PDB file of C-alpha atoms in Angstrom:
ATOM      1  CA  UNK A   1      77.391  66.426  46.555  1.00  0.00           C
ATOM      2  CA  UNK A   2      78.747  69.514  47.361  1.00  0.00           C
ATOM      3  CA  UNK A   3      79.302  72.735  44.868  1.00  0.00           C
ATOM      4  CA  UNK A   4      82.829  73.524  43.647  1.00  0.00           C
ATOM      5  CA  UNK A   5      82.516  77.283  44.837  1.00  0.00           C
ATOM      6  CA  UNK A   6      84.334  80.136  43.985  1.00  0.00           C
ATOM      7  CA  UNK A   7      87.708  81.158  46.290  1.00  0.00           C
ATOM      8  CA  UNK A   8      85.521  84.375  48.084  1.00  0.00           C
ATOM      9  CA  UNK A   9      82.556  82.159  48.555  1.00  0.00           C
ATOM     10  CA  UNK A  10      84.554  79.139  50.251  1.00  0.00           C
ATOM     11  CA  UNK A  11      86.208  82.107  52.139  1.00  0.00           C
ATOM     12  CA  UNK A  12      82.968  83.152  53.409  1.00  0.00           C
ATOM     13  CA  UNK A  13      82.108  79.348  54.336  1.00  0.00           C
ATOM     14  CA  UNK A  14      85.059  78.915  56.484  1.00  0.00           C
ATOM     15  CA  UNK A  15      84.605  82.273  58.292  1.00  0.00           C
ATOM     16  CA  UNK A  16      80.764  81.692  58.742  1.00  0.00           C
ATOM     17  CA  UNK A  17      81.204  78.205  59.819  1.00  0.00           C
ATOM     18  CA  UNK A  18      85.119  77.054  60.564  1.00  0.00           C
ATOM     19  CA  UNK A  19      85.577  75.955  64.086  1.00  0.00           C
ATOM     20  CA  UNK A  20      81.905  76.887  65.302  1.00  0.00           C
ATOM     21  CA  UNK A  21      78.750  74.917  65.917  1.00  0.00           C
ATOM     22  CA  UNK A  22      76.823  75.351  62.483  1.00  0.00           C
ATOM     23  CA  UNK A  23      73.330  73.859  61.593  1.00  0.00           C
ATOM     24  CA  UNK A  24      72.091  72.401  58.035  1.00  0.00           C
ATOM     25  CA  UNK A  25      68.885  72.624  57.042  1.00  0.00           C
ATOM     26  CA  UNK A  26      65.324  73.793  55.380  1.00  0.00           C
ATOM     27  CA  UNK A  27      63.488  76.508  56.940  1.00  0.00           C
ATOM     28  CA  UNK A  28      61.042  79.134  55.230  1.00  0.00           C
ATOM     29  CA  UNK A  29      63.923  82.453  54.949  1.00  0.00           C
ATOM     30  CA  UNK A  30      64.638  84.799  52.390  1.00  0.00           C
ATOM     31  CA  UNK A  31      66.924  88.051  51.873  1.00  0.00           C
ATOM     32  CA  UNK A  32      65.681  91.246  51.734  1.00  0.00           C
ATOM     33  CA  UNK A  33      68.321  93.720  50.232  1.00  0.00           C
ATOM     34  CA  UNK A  34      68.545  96.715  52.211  1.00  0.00           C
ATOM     35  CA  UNK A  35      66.355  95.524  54.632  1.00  0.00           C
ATOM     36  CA  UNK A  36      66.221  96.501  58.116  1.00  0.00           C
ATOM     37  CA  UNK A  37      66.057  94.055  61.221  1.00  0.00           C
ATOM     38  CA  UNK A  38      64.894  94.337  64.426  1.00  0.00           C
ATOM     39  CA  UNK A  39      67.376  92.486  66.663  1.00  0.00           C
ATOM     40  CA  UNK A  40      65.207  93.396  70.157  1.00  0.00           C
ATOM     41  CA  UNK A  41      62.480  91.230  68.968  1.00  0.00           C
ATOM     42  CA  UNK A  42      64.931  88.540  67.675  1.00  0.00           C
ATOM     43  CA  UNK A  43      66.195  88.232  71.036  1.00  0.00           C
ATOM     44  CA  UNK A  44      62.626  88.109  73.303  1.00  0.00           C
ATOM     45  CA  UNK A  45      61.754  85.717  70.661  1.00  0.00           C
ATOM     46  CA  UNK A  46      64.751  83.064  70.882  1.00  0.00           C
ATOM     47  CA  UNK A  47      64.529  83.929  74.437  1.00  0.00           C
ATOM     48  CA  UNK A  48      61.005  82.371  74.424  1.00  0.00           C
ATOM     49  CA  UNK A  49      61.190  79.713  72.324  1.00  0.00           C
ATOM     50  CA  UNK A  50      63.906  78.475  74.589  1.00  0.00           C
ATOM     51  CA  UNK A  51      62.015  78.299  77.691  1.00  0.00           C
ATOM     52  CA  UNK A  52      58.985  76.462  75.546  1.00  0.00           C
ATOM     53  CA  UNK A  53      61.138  74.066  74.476  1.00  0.00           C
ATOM     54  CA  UNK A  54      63.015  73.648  78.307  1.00  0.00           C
ATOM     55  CA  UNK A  55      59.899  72.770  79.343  1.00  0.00           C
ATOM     56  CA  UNK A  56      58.345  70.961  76.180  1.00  0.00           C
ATOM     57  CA  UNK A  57      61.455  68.904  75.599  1.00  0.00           C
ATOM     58  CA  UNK A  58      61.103  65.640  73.963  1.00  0.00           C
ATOM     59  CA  UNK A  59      64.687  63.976  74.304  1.00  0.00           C
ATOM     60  CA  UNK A  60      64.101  60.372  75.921  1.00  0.00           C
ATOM     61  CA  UNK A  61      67.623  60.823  77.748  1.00  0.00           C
ATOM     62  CA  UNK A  62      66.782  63.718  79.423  1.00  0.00           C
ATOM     63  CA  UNK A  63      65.902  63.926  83.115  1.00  0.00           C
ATOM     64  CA  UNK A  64      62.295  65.982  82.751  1.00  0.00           C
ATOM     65  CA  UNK A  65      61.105  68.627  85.592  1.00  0.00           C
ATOM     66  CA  UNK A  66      58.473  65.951  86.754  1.00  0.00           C
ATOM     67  CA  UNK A  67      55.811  64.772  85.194  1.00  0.00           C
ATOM     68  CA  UNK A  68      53.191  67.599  84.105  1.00  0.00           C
ATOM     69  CA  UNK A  69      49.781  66.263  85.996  1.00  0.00           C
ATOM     70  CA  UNK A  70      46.639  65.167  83.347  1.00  0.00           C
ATOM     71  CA  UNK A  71      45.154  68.584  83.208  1.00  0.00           C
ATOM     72  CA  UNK A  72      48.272  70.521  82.284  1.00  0.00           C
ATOM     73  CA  UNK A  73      49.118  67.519  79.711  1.00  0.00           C
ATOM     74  CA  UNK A  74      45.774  68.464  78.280  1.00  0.00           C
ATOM     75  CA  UNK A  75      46.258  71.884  78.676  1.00  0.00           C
ATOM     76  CA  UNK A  76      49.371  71.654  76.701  1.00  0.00           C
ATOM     77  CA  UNK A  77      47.496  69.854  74.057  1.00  0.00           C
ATOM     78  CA  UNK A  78      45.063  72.625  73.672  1.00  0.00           C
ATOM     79  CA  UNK A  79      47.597  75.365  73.418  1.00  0.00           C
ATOM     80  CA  UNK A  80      49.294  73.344  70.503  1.00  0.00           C
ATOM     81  CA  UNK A  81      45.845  73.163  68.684  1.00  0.00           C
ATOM     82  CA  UNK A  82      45.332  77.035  69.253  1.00  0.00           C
ATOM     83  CA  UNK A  83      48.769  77.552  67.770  1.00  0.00           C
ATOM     84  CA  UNK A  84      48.673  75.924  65.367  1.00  0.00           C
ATOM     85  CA  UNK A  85      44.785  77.309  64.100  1.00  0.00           C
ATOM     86  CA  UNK A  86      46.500  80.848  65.143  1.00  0.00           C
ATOM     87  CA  UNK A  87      49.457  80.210  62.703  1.00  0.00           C
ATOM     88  CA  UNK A  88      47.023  79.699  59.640  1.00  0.00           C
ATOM     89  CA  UNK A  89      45.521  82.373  60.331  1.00  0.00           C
ATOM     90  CA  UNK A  90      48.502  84.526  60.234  1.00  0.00           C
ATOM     91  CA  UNK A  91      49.590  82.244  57.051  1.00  0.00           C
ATOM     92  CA  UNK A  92      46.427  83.665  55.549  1.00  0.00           C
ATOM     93  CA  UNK A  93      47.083  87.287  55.612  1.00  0.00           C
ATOM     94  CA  UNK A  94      50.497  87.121  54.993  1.00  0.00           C
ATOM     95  CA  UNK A  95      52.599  85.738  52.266  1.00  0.00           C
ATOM     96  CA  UNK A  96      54.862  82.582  53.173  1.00  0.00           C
ATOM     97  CA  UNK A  97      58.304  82.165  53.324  1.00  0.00           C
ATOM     98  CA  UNK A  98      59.714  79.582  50.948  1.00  0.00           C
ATOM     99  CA  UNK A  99      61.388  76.667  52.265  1.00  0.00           C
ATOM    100  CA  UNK A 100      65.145  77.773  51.797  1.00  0.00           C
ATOM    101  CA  UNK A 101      67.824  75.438  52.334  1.00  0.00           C
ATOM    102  CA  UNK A 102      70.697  77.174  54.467  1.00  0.00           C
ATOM    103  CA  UNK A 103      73.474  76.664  56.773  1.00  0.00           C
ATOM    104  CA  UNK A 104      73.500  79.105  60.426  1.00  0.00           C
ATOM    105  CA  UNK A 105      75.772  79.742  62.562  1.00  0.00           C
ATOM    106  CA  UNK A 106      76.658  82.331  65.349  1.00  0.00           C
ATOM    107  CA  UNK A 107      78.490  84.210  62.545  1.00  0.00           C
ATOM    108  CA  UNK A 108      76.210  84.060  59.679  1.00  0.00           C
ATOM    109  CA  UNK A 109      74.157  82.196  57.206  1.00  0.00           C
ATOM    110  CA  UNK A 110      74.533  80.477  53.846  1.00  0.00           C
ATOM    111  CA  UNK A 111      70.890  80.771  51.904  1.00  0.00           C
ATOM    112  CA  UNK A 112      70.235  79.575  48.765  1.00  0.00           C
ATOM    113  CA  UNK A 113      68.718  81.678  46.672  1.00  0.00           C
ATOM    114  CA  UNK A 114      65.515  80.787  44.723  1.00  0.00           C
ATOM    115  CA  UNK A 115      66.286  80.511  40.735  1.00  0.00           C
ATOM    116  CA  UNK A 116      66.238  83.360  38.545  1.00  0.00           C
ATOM    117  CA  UNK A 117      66.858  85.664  41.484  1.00  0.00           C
ATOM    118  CA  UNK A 118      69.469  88.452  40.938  1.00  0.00           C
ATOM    119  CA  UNK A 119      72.689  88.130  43.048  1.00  0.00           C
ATOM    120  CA  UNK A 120      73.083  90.810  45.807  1.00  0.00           C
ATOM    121  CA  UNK A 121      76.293  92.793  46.113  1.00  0.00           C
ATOM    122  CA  UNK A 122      78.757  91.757  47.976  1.00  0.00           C
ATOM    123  CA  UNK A 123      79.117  93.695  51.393  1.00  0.00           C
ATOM    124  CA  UNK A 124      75.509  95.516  50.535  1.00  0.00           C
ATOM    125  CA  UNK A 125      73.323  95.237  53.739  1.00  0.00           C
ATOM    126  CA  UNK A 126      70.130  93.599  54.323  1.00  0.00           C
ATOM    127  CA  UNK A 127      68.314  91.758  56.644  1.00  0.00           C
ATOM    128  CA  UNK A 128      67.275  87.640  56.847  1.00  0.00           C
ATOM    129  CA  UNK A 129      63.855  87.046  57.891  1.00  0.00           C
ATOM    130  CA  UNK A 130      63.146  83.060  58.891  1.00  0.00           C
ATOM    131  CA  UNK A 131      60.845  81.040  60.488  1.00  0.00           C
ATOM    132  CA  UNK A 132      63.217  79.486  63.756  1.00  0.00           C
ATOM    133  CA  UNK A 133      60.446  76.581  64.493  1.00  0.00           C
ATOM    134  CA  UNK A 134      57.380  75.151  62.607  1.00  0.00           C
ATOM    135  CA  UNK A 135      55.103  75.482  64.949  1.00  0.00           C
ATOM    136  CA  UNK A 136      55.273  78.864  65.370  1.00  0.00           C
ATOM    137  CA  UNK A 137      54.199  81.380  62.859  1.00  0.00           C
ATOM    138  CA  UNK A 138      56.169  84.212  63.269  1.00  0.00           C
ATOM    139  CA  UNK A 139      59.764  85.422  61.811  1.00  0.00           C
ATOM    140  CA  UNK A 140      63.411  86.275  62.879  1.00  0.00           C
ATOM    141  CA  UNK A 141      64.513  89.069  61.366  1.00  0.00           C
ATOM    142  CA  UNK A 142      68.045  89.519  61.350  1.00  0.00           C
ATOM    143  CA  UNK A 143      70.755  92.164  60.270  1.00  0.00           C
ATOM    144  CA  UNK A 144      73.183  90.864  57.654  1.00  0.00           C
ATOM    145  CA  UNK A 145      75.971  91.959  55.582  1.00  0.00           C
ATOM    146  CA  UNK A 146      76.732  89.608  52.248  1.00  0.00           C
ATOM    147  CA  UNK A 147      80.172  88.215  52.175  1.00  0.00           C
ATOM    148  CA  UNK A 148      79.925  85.996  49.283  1.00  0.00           C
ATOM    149  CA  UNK A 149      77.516  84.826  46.266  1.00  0.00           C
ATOM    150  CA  UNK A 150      77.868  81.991  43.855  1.00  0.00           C
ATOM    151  CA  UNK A 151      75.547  80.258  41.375  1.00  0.00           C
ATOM    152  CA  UNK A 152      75.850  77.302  39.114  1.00  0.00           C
ATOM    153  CA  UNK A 153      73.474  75.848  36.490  1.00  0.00           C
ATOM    154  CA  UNK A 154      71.249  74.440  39.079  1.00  0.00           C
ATOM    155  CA  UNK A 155      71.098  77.029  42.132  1.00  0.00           C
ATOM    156  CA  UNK A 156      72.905  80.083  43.475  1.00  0.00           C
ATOM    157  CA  UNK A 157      73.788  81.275  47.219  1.00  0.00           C
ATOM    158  CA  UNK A 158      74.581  83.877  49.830  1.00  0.00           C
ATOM    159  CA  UNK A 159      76.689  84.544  52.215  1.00  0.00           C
ATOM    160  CA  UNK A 160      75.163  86.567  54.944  1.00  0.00           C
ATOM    161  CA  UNK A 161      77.563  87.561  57.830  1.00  0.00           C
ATOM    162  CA  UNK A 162      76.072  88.995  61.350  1.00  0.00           C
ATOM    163  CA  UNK A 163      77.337  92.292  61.735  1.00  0.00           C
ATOM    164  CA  UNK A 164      78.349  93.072  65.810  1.00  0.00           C
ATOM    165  CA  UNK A 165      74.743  91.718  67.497  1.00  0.00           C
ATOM    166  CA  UNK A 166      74.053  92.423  70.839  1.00  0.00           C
ATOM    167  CA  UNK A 167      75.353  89.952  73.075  1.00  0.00           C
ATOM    168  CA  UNK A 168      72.503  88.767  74.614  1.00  0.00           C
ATOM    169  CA  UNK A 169      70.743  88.102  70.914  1.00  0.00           C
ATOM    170  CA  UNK A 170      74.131  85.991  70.143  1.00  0.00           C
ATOM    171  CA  UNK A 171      73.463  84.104  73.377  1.00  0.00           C
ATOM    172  CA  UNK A 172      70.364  83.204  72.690  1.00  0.00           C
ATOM    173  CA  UNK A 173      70.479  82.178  69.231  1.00  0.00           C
ATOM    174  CA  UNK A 174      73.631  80.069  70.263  1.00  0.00           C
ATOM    175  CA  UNK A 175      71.412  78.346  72.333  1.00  0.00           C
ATOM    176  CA  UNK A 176      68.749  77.871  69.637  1.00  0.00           C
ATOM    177  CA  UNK A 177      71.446  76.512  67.260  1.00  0.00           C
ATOM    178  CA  UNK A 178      72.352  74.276  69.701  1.00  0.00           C
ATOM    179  CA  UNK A 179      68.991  72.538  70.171  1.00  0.00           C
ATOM    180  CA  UNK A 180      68.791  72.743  66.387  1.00  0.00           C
ATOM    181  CA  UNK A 181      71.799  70.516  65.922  1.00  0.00           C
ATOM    182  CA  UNK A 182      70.962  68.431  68.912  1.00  0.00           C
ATOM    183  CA  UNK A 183      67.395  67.394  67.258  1.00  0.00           C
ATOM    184  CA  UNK A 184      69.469  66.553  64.214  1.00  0.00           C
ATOM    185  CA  UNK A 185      71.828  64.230  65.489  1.00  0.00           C
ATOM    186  CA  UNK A 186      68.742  62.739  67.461  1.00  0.00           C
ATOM    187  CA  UNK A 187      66.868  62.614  64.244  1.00  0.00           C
ATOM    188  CA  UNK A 188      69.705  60.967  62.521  1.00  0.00           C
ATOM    189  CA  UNK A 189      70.367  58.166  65.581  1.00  0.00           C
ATOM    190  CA  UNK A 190      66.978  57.346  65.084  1.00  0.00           C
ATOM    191  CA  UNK A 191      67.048  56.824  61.619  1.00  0.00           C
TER     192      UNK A 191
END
């Protein structure tokens, strides 16, 4: 069921995500008010993550780059075992995200806040930091402006326009949003 929202906030939903590819979902993200992002390593990182998943891709339909022999299969395998050991140890020193139900586009994002937290001001600056994959344990962080808020009895939200971004950052998290939605709709065919 979706929330009745207020007339900004369903503003800020149809310029964050009218007419553009937008993905649903629960990742670990928060806000941080005032924060400040760093967009170069948002963009080597979605950069990265897309040639890992080129070459890592799952889809049954897709035509695959030939068949990796035994050793690199096993190779592969080991890498995915040292990530994932690496990412618990990075888990360990630092605090976790929470697992944040949002909605991202190109333009922006809608977060839901955690309860009892304090509404930012609309068109204050911060910054997004989220977790683009599970498997790896690092963080986006990303330059936002706040559009919109809203709460009810049972949650509240934000949302967080993308001021101007470089245009190779927009490129590449285009792309990421469009294997995001693509794993969905695979996800739900198989379901």
């Amino acid at each position: 069921m979706t929330p009745t929202w207020p007339a900004q906030a369903q503003m800020a939903e149809s310029g964050l995500f009218g007419d553009v590819l937008a993905c649903d979902g629960v990742l670990p993200a928060c806000f941080l008010p005032g924060g400040q992002a760093r967009t170069a390593q948002a963009e080597s990182m979605l950069l990265g993550l897309a040639q890992v998943e080129d070459l890592r891709s799952d889809e049954p339909g897709e035509e695959k780059r030939g068949e990796l022999p035994i050793l690199a299969q096993r190779l592969d395998a080991k890498l995915d075992l040292v990530l994932l050991l690496l990412g618990r140890l990075v888990r360990q020193g630092n605090p976790a995200l929470p697992a944040t139900p949002l909605r991202w586009s190109v333009r922006g994002l809608r977060l839901q806040l955690p309860a009892g937290t304090d509404l930012p001001a609309v068109d204050s600056a911060g910054a997004v930091r989220l977790q683009p994959v599970d498997w790896l344990p690092d963080d986006l962080e990303l330059p936002v402006i706040v559009s919109a808020t809203a709460q009810d009895a049972d949650a509240s939200w934000a949302w967080l326009r993308f001021p101007a971004l470089p245009q190779g950052l927009e490129d590449a998290m285009g792309r990421h949003l469009f294997r995001m939605h693509r794993r969905q709709v695979a996800d739900a065919r198989r379901r």
